[in-house]
mmCIF file of C-alpha atoms in Angstrom:
data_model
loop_
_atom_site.group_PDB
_atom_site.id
_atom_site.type_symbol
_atom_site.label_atom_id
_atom_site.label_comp_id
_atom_site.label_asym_id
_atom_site.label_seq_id
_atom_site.Cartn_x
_atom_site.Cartn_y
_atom_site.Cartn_z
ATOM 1 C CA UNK A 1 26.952 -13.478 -3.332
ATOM 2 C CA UNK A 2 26.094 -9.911 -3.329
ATOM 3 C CA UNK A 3 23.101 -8.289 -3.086
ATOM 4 C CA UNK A 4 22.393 -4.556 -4.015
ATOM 5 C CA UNK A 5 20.077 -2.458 -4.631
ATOM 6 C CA UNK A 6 19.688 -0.762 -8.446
ATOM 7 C CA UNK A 7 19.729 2.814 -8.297
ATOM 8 C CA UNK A 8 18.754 3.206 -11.532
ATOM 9 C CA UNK A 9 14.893 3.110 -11.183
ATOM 10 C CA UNK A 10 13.402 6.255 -11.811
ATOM 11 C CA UNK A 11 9.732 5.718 -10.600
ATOM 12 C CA UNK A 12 8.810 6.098 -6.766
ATOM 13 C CA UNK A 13 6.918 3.536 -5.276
ATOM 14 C CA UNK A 14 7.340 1.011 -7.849
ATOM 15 C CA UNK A 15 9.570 -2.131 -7.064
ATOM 16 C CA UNK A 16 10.947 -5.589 -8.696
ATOM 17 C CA UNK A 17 11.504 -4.898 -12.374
ATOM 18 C CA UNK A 18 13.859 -7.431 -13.990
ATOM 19 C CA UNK A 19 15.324 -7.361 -17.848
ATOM 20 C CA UNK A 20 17.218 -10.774 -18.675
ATOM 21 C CA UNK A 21 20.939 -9.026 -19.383
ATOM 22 C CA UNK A 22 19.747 -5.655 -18.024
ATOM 23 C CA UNK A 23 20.028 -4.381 -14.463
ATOM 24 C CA UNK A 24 16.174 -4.543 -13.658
ATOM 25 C CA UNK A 25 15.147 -0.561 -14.287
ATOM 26 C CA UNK A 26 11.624 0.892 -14.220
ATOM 27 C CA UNK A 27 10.470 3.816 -16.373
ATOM 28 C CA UNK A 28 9.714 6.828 -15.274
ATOM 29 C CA UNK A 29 5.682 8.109 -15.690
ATOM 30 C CA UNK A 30 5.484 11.150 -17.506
ATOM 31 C CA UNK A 31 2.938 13.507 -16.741
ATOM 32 C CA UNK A 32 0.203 14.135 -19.779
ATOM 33 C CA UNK A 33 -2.355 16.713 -20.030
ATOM 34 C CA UNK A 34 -4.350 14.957 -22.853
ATOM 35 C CA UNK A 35 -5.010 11.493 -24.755
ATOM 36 C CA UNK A 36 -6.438 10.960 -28.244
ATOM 37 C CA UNK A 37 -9.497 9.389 -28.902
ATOM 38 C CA UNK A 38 -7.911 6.530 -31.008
ATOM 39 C CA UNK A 39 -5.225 6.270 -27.991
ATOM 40 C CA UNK A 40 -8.265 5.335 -25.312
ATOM 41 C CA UNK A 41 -9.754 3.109 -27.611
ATOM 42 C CA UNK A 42 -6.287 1.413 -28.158
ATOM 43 C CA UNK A 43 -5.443 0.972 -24.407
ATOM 44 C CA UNK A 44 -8.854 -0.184 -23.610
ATOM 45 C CA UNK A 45 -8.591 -3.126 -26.275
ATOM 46 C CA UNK A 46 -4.834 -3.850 -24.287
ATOM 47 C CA UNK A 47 -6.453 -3.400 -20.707
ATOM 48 C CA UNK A 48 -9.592 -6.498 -21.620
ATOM 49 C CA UNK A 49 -6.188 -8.506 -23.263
ATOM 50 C CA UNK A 50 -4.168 -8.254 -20.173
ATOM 51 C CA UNK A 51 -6.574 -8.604 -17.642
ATOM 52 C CA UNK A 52 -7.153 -11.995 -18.955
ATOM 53 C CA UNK A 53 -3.432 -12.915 -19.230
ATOM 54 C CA UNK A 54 -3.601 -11.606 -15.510
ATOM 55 C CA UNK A 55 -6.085 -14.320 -14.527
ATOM 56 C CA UNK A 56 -5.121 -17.163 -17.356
ATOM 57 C CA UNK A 57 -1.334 -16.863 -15.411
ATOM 58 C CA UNK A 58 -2.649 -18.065 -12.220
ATOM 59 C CA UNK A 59 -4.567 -21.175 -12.848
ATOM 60 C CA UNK A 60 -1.685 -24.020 -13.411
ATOM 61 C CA UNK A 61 -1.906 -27.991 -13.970
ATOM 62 C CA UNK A 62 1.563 -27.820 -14.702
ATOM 63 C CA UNK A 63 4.291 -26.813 -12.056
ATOM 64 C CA UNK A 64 8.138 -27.207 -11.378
ATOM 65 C CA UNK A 65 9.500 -30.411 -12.789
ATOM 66 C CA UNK A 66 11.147 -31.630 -9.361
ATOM 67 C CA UNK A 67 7.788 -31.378 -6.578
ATOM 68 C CA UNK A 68 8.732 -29.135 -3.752
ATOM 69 C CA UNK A 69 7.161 -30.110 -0.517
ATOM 70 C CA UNK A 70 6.912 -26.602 0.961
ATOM 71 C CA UNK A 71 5.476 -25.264 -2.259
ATOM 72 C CA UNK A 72 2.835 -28.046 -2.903
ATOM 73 C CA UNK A 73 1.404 -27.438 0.754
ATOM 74 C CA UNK A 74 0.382 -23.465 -1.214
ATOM 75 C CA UNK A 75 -1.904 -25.317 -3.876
ATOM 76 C CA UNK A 76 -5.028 -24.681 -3.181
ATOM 77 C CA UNK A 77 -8.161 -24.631 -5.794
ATOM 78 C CA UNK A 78 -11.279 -21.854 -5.552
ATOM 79 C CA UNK A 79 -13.918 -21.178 -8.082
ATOM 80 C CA UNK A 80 -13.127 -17.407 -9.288
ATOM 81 C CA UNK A 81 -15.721 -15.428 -11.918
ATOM 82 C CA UNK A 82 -13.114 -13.650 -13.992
ATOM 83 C CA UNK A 83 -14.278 -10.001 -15.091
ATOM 84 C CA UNK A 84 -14.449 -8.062 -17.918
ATOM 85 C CA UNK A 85 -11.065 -6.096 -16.710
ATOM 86 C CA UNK A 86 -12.682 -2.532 -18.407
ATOM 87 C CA UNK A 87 -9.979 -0.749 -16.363
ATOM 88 C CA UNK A 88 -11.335 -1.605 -13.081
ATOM 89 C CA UNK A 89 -11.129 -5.433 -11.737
ATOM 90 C CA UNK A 90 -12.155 -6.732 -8.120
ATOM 91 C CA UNK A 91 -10.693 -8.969 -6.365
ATOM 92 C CA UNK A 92 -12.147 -10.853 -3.024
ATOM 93 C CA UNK A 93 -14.711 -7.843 -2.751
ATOM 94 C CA UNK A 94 -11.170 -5.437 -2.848
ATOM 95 C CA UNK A 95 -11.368 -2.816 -5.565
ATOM 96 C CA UNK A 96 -7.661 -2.704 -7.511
ATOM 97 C CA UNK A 97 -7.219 -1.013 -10.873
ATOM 98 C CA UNK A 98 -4.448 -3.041 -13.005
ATOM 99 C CA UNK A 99 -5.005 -1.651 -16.004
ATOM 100 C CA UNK A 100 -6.033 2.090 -18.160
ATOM 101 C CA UNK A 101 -4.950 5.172 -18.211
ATOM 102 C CA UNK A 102 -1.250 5.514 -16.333
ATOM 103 C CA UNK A 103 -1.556 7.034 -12.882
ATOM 104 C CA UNK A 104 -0.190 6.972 -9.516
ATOM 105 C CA UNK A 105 -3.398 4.118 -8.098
ATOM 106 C CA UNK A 106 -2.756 1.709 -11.029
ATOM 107 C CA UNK A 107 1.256 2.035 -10.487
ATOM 108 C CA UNK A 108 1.040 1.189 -7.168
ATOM 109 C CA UNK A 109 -1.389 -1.878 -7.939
ATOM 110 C CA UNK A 110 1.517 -3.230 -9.629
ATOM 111 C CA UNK A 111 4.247 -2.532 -7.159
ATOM 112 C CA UNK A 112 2.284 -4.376 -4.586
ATOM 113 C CA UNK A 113 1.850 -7.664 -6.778
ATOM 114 C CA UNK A 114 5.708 -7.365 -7.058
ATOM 115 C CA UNK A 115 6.728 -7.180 -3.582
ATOM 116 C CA UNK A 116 6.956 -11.233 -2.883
ATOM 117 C CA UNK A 117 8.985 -11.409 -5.945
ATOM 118 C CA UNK A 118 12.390 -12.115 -4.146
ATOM 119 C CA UNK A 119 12.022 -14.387 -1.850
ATOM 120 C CA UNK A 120 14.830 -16.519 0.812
ATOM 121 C CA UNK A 121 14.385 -20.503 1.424
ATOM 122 C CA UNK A 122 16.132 -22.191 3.848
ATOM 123 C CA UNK A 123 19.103 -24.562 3.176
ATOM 124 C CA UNK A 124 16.921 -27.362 3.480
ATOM 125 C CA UNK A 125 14.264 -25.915 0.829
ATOM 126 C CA UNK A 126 16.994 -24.553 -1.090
ATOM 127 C CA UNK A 127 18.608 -28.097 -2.016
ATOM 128 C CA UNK A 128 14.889 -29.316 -2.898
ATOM 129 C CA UNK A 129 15.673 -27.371 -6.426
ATOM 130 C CA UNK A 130 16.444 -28.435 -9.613
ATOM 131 C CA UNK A 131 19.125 -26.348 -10.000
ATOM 132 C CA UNK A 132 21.522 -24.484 -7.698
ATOM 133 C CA UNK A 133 20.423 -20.477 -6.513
ATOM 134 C CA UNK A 134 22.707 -18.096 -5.119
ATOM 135 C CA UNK A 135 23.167 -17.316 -1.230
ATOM 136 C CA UNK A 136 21.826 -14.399 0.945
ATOM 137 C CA UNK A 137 24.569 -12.548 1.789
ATOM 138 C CA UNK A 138 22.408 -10.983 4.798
ATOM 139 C CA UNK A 139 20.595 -13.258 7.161
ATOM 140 C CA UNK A 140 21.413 -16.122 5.491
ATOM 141 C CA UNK A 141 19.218 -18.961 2.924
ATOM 142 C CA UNK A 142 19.267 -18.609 -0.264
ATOM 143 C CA UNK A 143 17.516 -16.247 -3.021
ATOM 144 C CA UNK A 144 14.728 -17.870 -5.394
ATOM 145 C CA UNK A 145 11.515 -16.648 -7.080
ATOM 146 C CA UNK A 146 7.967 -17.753 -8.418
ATOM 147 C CA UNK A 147 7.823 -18.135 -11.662
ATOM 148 C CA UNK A 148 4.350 -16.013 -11.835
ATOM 149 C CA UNK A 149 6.024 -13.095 -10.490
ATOM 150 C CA UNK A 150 8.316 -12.723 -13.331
ATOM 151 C CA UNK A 151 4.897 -13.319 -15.383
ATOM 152 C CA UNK A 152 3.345 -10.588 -13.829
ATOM 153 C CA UNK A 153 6.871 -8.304 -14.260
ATOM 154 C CA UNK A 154 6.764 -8.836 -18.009
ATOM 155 C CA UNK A 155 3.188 -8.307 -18.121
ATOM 156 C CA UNK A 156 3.526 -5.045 -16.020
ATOM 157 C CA UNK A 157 6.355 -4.393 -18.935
ATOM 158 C CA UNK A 158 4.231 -4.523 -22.009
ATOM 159 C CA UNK A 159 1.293 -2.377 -20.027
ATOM 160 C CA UNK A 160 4.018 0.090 -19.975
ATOM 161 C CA UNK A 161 5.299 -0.030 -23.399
ATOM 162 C CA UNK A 162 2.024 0.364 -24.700
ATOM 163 C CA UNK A 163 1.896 4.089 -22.802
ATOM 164 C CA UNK A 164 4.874 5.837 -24.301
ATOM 165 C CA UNK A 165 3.419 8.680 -23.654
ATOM 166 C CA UNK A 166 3.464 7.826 -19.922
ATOM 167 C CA UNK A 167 6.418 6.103 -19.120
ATOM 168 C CA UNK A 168 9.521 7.059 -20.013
ATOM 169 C CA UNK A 169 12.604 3.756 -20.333
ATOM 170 C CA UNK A 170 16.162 4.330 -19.915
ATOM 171 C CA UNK A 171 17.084 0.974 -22.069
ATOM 172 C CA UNK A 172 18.601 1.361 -24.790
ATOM 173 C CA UNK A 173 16.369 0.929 -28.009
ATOM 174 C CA UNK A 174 18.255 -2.861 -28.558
ATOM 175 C CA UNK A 175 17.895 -3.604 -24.930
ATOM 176 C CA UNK A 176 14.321 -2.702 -25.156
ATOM 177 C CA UNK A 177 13.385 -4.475 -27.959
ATOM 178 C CA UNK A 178 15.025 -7.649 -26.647
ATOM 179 C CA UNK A 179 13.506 -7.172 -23.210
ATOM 180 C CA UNK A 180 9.444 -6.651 -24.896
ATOM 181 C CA UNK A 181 10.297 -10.030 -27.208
ATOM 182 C CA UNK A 182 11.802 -11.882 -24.186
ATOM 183 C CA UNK A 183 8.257 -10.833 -22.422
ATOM 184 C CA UNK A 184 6.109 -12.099 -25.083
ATOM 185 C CA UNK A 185 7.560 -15.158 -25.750
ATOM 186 C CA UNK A 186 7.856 -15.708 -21.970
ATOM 187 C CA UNK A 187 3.787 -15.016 -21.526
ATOM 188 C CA UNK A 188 3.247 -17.030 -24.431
ATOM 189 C CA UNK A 189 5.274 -19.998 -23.513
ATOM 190 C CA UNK A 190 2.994 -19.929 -20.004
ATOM 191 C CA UNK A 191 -0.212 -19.660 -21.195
ATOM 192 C CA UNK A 192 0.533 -22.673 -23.346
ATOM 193 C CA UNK A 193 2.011 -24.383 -20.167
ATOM 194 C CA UNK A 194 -1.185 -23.988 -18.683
ATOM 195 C CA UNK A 195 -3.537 -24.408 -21.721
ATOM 196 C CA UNK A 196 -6.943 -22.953 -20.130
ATOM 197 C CA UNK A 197 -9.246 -25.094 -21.318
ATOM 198 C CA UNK A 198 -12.324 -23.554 -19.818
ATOM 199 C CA UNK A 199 -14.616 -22.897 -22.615
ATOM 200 C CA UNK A 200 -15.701 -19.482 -23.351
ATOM 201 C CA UNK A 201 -19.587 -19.017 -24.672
ATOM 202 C CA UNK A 202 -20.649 -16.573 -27.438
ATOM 203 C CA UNK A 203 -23.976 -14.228 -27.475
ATOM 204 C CA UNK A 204 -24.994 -13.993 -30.909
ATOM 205 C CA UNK A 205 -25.819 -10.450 -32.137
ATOM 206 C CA UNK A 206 -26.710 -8.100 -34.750
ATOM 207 C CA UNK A 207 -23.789 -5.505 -36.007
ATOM 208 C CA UNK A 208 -23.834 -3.723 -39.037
ATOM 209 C CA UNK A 209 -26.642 -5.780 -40.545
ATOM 210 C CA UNK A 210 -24.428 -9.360 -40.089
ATOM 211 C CA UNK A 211 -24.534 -11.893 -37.644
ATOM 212 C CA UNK A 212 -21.457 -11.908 -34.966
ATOM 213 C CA UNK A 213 -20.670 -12.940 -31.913
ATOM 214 C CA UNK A 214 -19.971 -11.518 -28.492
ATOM 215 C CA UNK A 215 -17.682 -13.747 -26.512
ATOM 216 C CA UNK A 216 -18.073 -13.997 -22.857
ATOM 217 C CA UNK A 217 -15.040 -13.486 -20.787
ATOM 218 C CA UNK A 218 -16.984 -13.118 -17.620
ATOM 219 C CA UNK A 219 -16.641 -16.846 -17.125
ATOM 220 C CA UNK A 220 -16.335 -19.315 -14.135
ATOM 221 C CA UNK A 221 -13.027 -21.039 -13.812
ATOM 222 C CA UNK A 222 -10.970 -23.296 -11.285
ATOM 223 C CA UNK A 223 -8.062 -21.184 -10.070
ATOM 224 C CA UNK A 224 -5.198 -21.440 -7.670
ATOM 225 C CA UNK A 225 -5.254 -19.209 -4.678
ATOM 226 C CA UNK A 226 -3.504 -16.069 -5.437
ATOM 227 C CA UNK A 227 -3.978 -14.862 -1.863
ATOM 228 C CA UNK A 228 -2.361 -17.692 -0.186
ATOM 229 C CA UNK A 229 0.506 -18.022 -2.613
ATOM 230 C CA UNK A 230 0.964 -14.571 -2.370
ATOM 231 C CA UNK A 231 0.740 -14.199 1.393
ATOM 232 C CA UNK A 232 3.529 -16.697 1.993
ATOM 233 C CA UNK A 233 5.874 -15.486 -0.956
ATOM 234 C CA UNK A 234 5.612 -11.898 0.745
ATOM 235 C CA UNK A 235 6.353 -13.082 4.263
ATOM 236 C CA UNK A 236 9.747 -13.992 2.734
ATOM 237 C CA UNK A 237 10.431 -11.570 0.731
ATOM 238 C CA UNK A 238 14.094 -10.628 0.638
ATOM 239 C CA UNK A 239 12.239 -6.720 0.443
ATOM 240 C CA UNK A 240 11.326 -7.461 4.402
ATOM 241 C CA UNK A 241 15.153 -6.739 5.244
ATOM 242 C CA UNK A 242 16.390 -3.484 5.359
ATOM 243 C CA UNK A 243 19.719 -4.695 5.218
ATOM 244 C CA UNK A 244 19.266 -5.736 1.434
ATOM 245 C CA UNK A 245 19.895 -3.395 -0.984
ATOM 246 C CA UNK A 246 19.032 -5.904 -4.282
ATOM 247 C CA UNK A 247 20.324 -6.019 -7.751
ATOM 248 C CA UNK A 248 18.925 -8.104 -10.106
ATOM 249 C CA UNK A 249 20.384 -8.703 -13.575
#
């Protein structure tokens, strides 16, 4: 099996993108000199709504149907206090910026998630799957990824597609449309996978003279360790060889 790299991403610094029948491309950010009012309000309603997908995606009862030895040993449980995700979200005392306005910090936020995407497993690990993968052709093992990357690909989609004015997609309108549903329905099918069930509290308040309530998304909740998944899903990444060039399609 070949491996090679797609030439057809346009953005710098940005790395991973996958469509389902599409060689993986990334858009290209297009410079802006101003944003409407209504635009800021819009994206900061989308930022709070990803931010939690961000967070809801990590924390998993459910898991691969066949149990994989070497990825069981990664599951391990913290307490995390999510946050409000108003364009700015820390993690483990580290500022990151995931979501907002489009710019060259909050690009390469995303990149960096993406970099364990592609990852090699030994023979041995390899025939622990529940279906057959395709072979290295450099170095050897055999090419497979986490599920929550390709969460966090679509999800790094739809932030996109929600900033026309920023990005700029060399898909064709059909493949583009088929590659946002594909997201959604992908997202949706995992969040129902893992079925949060932490319960989210409600301040009750005053607005326009009626009683409503202000939900509380800055909640406690049992989570996997992103860190450590992500730590040994990067140490394999197929990225670490130079002698890769990758194309996914």
């Amino acid at each position: 099996m070949s491996l090679h790299q797609n030439h057809d991403i346009e953005a710098e610094g940005l790395l991973g993108l996958r469509a389902e029948e599409e060689v993986r491309e990334l858009p290209k950010r297009i410079p802006q000199s101003r944003h409407t009012t209504t635009s800021c309000v819009i994206q900061l309603i989308v930022v709070v709504c990803l931010s939690i997908v961000v967070f809801l995606l990590g924390r998993y009862s459910a898991g691969p149907a066949k149990r994989q030895r070497d990825t069981e040993d990664l599951i391990d449980y913290h307490l995390v206090k999510f946050d409000k995700g108003y364009g700015q979200n820390t993690t483990n005392g580290r500022r990151i910026v995931y979501g907002g306005r489009a710019n060259e910090e909050i690009d390469a936020a995303w990149a960096d998630l993406d970099f364990g995407t592609y990852i090699r497993l030994t023979p041995e690990e390899a025939r622990q799957l529940d279906e057959p993968t395709g072979a290295v052709h450099h170095g050897g093992g055999y090419i497979v990824s986490l599920d929550v990357y390709h969460q966090l690909h679509c999800l790094n989609y739809l932030r996109m597609a929600l900033q026309p004015d920023s990005y700029k997609f060399k898909q064709p309108p059909d493949a583009f449309e088929k590659h946002i549903a594909h997201c959604v329905n992908d997202l949706r099918q995992a969040l129902q996978c893992s079925a949060d069930i932490t319960p989210m509290t409600y301040s009750m308040v005053m607005l326009d003279g009626r009683i409503a309530y202000d939900p509380h998304f800055e909640v406690r909740r049992t989570c996997r360790n992103w860190d450590k998944i992500n730590d040994w899903a990067r140490q394999r990444s197929l990225l670490n060889d130079p002698e890769i060039d990758l194309l996914i399609v």
